[in-house]
Short mmCIF file of C-alpha atoms and ligand atoms in Angstrom, two decimals:
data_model
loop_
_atom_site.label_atom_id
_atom_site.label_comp_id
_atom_site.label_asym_id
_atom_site.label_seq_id
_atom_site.Cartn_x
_atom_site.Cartn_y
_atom_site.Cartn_z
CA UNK A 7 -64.92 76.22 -171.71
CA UNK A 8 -67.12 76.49 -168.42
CA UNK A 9 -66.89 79.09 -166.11
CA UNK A 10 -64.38 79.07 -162.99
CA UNK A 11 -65.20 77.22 -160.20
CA UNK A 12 -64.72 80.38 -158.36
CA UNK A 13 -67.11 82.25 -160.36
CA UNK A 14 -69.52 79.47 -159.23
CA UNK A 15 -69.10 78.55 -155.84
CA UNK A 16 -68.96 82.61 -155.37
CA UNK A 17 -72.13 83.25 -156.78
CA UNK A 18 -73.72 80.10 -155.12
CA UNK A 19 -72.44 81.43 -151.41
CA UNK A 20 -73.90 84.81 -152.05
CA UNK A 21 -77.72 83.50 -153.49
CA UNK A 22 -77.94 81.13 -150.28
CA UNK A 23 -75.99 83.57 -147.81
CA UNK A 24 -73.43 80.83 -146.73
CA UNK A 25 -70.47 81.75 -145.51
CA UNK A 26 -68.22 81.82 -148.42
CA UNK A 27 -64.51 79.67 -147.29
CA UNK A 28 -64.68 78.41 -151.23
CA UNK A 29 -63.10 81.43 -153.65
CA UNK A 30 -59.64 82.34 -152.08
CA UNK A 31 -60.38 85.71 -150.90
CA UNK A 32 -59.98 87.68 -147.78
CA UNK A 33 -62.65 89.35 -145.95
CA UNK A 34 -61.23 92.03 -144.03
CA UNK A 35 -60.25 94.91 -145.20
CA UNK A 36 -56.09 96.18 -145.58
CA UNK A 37 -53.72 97.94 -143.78
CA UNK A 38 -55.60 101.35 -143.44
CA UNK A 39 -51.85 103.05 -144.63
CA UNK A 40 -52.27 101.35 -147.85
CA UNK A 41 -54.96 103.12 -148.78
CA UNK A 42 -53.68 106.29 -147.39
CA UNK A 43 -50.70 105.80 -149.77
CA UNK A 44 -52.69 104.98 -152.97
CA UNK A 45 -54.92 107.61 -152.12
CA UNK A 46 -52.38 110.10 -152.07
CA UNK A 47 -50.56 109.00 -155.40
CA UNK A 48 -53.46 109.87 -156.90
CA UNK A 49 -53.84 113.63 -154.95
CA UNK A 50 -50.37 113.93 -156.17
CA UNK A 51 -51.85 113.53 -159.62
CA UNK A 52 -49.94 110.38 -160.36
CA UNK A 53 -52.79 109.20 -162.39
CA UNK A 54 -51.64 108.91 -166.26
CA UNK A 55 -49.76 105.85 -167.89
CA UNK A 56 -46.74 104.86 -166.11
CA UNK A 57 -44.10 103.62 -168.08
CA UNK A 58 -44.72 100.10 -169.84
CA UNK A 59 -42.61 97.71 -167.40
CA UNK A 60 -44.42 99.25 -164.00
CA UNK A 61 -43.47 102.43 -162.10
CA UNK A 62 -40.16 102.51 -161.28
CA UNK A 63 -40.38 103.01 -157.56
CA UNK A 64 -42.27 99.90 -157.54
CA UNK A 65 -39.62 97.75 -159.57
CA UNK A 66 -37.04 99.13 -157.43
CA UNK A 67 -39.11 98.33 -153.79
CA UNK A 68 -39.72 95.04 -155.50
CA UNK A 69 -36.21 94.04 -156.49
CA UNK A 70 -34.95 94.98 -153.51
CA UNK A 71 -37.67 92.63 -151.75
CA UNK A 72 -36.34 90.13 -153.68
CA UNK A 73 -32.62 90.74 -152.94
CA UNK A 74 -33.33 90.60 -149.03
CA UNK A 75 -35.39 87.44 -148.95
CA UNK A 76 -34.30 85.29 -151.51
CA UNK A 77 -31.10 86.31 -152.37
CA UNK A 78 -30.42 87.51 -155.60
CA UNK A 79 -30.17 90.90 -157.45
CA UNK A 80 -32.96 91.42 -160.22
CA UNK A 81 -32.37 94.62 -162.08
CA UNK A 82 -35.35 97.04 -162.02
CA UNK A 83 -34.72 98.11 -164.87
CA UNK A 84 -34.36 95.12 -167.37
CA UNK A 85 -35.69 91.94 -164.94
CA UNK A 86 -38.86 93.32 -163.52
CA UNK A 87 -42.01 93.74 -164.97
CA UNK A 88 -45.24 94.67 -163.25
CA UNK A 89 -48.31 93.01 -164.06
CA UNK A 90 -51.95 92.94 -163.31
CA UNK A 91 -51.93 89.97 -160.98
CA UNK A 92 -50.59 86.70 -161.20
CA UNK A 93 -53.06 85.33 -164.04
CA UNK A 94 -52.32 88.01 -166.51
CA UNK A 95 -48.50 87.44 -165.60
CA UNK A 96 -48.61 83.38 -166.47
CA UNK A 97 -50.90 83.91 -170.06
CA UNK A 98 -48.31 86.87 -170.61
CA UNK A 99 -45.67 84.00 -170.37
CA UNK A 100 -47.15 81.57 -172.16
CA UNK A 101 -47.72 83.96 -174.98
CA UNK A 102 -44.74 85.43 -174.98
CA UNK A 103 -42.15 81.44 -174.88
CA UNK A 104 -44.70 79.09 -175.66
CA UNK A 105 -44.98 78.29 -179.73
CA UNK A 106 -47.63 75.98 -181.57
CA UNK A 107 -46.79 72.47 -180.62
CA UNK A 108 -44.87 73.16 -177.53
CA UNK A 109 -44.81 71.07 -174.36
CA UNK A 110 -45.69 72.56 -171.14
CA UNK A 111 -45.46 70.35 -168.00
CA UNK A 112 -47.97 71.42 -165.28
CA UNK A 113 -48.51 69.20 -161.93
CA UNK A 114 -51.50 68.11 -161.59
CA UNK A 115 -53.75 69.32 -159.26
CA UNK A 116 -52.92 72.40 -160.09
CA UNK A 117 -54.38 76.39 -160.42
CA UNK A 118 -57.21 76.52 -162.95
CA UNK A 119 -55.89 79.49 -165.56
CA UNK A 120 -52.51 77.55 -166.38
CA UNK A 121 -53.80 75.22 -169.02
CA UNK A 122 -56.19 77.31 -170.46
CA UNK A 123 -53.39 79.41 -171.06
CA UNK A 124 -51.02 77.17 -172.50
CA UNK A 125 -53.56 76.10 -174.97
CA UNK A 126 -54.12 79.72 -176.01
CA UNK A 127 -50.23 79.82 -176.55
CA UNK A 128 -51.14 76.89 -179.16
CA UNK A 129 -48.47 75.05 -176.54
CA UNK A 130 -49.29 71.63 -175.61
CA UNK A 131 -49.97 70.51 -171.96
CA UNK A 132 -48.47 67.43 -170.29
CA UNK A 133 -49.94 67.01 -167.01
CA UNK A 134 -48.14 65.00 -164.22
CA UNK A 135 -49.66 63.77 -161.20
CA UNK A 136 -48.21 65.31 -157.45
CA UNK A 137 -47.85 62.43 -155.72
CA UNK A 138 -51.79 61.19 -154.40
CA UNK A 139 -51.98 61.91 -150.89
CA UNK A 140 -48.95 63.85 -150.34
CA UNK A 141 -48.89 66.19 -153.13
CA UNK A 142 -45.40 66.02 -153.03
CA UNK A 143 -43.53 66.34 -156.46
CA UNK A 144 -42.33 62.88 -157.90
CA UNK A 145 -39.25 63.55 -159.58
CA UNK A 146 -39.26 59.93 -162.00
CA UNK A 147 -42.73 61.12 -163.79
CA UNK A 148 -41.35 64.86 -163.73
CA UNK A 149 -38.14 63.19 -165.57
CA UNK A 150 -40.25 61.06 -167.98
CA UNK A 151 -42.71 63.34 -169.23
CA UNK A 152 -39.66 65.58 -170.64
CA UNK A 153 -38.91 65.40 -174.06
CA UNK A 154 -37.28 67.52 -176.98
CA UNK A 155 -40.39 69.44 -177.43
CA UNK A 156 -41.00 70.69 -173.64
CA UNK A 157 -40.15 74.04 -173.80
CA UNK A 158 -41.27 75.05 -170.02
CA UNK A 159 -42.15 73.30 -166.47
CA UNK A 160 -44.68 75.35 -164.04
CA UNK A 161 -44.67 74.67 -160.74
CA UNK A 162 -46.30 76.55 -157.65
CA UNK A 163 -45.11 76.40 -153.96
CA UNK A 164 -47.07 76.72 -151.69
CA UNK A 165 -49.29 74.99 -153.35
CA UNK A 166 -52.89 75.68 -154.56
CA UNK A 167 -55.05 73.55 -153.69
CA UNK A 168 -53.38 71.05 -151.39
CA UNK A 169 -51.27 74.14 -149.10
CA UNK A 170 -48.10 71.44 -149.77
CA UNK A 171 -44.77 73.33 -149.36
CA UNK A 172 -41.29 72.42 -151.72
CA UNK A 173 -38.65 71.48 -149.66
CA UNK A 174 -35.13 73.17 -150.67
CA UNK A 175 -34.02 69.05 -151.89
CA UNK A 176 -36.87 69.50 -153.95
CA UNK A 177 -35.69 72.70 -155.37
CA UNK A 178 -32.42 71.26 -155.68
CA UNK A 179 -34.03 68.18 -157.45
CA UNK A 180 -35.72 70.02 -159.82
CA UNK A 181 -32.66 72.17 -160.81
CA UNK A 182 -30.54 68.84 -161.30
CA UNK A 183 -32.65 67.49 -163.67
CA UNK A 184 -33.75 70.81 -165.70
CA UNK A 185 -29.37 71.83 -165.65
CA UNK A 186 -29.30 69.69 -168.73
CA UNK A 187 -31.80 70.89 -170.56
CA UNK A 188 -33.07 74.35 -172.07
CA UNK A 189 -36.27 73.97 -170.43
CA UNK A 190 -37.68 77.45 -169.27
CA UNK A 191 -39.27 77.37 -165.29
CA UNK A 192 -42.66 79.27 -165.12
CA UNK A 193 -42.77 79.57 -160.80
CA UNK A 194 -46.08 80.77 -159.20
CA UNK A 195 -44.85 81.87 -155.95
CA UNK A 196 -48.18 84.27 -155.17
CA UNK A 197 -48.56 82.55 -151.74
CA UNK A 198 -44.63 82.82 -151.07
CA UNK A 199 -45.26 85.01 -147.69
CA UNK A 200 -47.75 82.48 -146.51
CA UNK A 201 -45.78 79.51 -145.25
CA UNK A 202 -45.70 78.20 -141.94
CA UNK A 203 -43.21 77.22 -138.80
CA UNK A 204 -40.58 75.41 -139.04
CA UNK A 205 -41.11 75.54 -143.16
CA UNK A 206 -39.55 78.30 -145.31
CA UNK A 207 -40.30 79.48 -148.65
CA UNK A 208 -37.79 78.37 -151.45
CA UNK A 209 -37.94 80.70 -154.13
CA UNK A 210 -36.82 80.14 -157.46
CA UNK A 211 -34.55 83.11 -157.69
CA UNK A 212 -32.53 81.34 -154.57
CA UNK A 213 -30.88 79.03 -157.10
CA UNK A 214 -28.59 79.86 -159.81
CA UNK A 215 -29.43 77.21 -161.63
CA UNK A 216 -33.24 77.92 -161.33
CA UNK A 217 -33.24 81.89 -161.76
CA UNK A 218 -31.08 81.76 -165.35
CA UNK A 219 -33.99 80.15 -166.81
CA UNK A 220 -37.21 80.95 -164.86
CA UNK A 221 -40.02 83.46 -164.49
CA UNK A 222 -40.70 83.87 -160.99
CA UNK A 223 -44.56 85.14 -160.31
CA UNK A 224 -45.67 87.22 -157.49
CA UNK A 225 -48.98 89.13 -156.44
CA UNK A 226 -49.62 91.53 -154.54
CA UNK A 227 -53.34 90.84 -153.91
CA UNK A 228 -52.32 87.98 -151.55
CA UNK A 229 -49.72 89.94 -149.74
CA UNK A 230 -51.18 92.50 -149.16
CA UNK A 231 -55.11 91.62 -148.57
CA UNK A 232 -56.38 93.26 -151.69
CA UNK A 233 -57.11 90.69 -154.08
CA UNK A 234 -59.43 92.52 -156.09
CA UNK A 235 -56.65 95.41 -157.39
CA UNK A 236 -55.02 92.31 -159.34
CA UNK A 237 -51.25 93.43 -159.57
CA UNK A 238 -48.13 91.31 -159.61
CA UNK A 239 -44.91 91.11 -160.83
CA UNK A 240 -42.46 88.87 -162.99
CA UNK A 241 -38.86 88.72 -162.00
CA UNK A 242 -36.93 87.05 -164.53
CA UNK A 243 -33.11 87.39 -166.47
CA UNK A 244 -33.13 90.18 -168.72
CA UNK A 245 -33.36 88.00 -172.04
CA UNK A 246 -36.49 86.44 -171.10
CA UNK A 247 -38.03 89.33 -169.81
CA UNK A 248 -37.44 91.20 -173.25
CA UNK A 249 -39.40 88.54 -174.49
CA UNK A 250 -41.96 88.64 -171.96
CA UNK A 251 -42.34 92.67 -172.10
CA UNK A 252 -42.74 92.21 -175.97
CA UNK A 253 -46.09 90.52 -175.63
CA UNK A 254 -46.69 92.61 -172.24
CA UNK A 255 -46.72 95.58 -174.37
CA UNK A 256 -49.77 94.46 -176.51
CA UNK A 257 -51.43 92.34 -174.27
CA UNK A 258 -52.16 94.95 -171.28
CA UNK A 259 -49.09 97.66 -171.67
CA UNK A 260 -49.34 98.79 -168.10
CA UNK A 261 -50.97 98.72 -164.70
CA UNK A 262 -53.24 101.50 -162.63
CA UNK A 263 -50.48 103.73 -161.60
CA UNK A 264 -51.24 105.46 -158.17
CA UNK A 265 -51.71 101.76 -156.81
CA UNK A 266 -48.65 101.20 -158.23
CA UNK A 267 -46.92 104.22 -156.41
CA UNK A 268 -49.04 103.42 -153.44
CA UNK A 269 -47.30 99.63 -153.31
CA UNK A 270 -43.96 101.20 -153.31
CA UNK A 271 -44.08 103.95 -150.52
CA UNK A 272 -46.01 100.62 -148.20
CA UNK A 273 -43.12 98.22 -149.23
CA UNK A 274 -40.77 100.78 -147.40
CA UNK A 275 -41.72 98.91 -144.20
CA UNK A 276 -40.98 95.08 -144.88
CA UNK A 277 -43.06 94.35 -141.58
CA UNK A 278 -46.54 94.01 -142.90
CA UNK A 279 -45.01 90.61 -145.39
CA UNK A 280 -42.49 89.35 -142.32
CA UNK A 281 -45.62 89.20 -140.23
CA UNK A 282 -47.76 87.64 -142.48
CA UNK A 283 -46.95 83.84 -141.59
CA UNK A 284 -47.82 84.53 -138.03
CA UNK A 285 -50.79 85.95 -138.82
CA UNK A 286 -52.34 83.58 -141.39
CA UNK A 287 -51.06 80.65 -139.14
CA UNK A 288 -53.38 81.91 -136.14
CA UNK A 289 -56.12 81.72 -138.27
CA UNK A 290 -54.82 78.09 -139.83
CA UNK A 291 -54.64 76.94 -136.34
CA UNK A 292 -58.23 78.29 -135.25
CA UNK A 293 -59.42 76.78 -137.93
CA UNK A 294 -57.83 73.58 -137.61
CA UNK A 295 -58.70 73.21 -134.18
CA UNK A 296 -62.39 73.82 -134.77
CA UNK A 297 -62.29 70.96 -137.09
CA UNK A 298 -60.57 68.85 -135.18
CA UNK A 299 -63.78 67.92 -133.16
CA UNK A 300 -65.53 67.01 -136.33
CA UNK A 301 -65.20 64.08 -138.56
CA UNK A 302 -63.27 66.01 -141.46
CA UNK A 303 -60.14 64.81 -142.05
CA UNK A 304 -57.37 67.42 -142.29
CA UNK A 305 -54.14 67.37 -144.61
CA UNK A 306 -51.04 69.23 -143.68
CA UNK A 307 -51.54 73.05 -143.87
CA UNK A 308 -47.68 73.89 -144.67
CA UNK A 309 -48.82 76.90 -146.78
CA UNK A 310 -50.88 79.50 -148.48
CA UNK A 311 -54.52 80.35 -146.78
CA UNK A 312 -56.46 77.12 -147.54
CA UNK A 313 -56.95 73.83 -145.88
CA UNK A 314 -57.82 70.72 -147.59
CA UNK A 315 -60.02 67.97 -145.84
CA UNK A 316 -60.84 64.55 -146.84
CA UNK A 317 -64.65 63.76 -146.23
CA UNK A 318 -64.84 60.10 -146.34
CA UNK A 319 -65.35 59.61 -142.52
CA UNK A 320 -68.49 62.05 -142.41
CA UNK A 321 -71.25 60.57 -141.34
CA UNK A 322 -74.22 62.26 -143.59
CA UNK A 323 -74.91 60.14 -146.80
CA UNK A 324 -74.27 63.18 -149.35
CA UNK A 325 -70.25 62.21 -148.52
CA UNK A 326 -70.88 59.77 -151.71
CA UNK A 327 -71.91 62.47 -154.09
CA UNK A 328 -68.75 63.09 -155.37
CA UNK A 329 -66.63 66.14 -154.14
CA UNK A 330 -68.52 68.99 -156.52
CA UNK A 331 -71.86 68.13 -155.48
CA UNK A 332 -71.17 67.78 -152.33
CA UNK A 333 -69.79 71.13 -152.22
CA UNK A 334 -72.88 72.41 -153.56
CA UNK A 335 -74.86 70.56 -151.04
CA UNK A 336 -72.64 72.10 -148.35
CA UNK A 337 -73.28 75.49 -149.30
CA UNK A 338 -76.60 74.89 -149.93
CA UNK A 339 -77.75 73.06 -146.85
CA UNK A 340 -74.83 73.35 -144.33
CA UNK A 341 -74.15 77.02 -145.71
CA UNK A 342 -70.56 76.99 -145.56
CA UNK A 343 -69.11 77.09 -149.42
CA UNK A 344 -66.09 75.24 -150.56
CA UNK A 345 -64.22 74.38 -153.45
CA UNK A 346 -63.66 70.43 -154.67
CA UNK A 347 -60.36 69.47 -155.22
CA UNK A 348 -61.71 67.87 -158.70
CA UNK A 349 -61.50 71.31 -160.21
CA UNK A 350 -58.31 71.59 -160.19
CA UNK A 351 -57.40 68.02 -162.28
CA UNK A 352 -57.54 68.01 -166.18
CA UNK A 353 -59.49 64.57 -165.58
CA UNK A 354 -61.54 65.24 -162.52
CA UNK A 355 -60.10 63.17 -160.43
CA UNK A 356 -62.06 62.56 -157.32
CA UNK A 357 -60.43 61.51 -154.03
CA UNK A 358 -63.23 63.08 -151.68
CA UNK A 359 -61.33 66.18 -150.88
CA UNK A 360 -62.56 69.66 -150.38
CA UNK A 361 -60.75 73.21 -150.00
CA UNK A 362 -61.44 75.95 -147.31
CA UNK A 363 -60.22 79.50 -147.38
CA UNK A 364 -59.24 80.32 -144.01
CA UNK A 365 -58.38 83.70 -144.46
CA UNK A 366 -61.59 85.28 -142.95
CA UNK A 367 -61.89 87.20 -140.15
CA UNK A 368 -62.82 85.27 -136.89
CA UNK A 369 -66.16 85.29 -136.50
CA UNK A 370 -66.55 84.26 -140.27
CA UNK A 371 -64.38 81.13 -139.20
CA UNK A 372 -66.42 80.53 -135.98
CA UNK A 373 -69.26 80.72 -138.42
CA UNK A 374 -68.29 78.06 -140.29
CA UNK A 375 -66.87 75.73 -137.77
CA UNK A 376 -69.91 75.62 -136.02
CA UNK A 377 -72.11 75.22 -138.99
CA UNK A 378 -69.22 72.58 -140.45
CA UNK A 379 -69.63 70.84 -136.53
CA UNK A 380 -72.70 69.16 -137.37
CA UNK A 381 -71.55 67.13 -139.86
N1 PMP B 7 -51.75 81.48 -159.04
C1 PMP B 7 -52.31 80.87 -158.00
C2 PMP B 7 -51.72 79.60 -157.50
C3 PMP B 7 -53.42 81.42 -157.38
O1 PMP B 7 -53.99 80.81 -156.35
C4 PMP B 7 -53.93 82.63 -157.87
C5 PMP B 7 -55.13 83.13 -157.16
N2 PMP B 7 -55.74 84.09 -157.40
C6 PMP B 7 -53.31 83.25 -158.96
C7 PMP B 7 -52.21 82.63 -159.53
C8 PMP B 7 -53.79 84.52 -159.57
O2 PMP B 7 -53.39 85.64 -158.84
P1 PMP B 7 -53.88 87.12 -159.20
O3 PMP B 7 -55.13 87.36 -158.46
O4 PMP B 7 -52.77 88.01 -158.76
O5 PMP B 7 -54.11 87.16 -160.67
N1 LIG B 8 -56.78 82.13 -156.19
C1 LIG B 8 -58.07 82.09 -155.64
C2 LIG B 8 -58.51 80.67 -155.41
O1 LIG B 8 -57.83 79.73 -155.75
C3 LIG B 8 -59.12 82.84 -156.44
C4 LIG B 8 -58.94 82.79 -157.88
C5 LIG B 8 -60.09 83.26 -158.73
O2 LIG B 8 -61.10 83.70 -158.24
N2 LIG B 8 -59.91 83.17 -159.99
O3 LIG B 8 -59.55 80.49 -154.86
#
């Protein structure tokens, strides 16, 4: 295996000083009370293990997140597990319902730890294309690629890369044809806060038929601008999170604790994730209409904090080198680092698209677009 395109792009932004829109990161800092309330967990001396599943004020803030938004009553107790991050939270899965020989259908393009993981499961991937261009899922190849060995479907909306959005037919879709089956639903819903006028977020846990047999994924690095403390959580029926907690246990038995406690005193204030579509959709539209001057051709930005732009029309000849190199080139010469779509296909697939983070402070984005304005 090769290292993460993150890792890369990173470490390439930082040798040549470009400003870094590749790794999905923000760079400004949190809500100053977030700190204040992690910081005084730990004067309060909450600072041993907490309890395997995740602190229970922070099960209880986050089923009752849940409840509010999407609908449906998760018990803290026995349907809530906190994790550190989302990545930790989908291998944990894997690990936990995936045995040797299993299918696993992922959608291609699609985040870069999911396969990996299902091959460390000893599962077996089967990769099915989002629809080119749109992204949108395609329901007949969804239906095809099932068979009696799939044992679970992941899917992830918004979307990373492309920023595509479900719609709630497509949620509806997707529990029609999984109601006959006992296929499990692994949902990455880490950018579920980050969705954008008129759209809404459909959440797994919204539909019955969806919620009985999924794990539904959440971070709180993306929520709540702190990436880099990597915790999460995993809202699922009690059966399947017995079976999750049972490799949980072993794998990394609990998170940091006073961040833990921290999280639920902030959560008593739902404001800071109601206003976060406004907020990231300034920023998408700043961005968007700094590039709309140039020759990069946006996609929809329905959700999450990247936008995806198709480079064919540039006019500089390093267009034709193929999305990764050209990346490199960009960050190199241009010094503005992105991330090529390729990276996230099991067979490279190239369709001259790149990704931008746009969740960056201002002047980081004015940065960029004027660097990006040359091309
Ligand atoms: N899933 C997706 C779609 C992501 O973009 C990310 C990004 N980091 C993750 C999972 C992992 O999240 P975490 O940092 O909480 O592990
Ligand atoms: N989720 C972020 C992205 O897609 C970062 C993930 C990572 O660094 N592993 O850019």
């Amino acid at each position: 295996m090769g290292t993460t395109i993150f890792s890369v792009m990173s470490a390439l932004a930082a040798q040549t000083g470009a400003v870094n829109l590749g790794q999905g990161f923000p760079d400004f800092e949190c809500d100053p009370s977030l700190l204040d309330h992690v910081t005084q967990a730990m004067q309060d001396g909450l600072n041993q293990y907490p309890p395997m599943p995740g602190a229970a004020p922070l099960r209880e803030a986050v089923s009752k997140k849940i409840e509010s938004m999407y609908g449906r009553l998760y018990d803290p107790q026995t349907e809530i597990t906190v994790t550190a991050g989302a990545t930790q939270a989908i291998l944990t899965i894997m690990l936990a319902v995936v045995h040797p020989g299993d299918e696993v259908i992922v959608l291609d393009p699609c985040y870069d730890s999911y396969v990996p993981n299902v091959a460390m499961a000893g599962g077996v991937v089967v990769r099915v294309p989002l629809t080119p261009g749109s992204f949108r899922p395609d329901f007949d190849k969804i239906q095809t690629a099932i068979t009696p060995r799939t044992r679970a479907i992941l899917i992830n909306s918004p979307h990373n890369p492309s920023g595509m959005v479900w719609r709630h037919e497509e949620m509806l879709r997707l529990q029609e044809i999984l109601a006959p089956t006992q296929i499990l639903l692994i949902s990455d819903e880490v950018y579920e806060h980050m969705v954008y006028a008129p759209l809404q977020h459909h959440s797994a846990s919204s539909y019955a038929g969806l919620a009985a047999r999924a794990f539904v994924v959440s971070s709180f690095g993306k929520t709540f601008h702190v990436t880099g403390w990597k915790v999460g959580t995993v809202a699922a029926p009690a059966a399947l999170t017995t079976e999750f907690r049972k490799v949980h246990q072993f794998n990394v038995f609990t998170v940091n604790t006073p961040v833990q406690h921290g999280l639920a005193k902030y959560m008593g204030d739902p404001r800071p994730y109601l206003d976060l579509p406004l907020f990231y959709q300034r920023k998408r539209d700043l961005f968007r209409e700094g590039l709309s001057s140039t020759k990069f051709k946006m996609l929809p930005g329905e959700g999450t904090y990247f936008q995806c732009v198709d480079i064919s029309e540039l006019s500089v000849p390093e267009k034709n080198l193929g999305e990764a190199k050209f990346c490199q080139w960009l960050t190199t010469e241009v010094g503005v680092a992105a991330i090529p779509m390729s990276a996230f296909y099991g067979d490279g697939f190239d369709q001259n698209v790149i990704r931008f983070c746009f969740a960056k402070q201002d002047q980081t984005l004015q940065a960029a677009l004027s660097r990006l304005s040359k091309l």
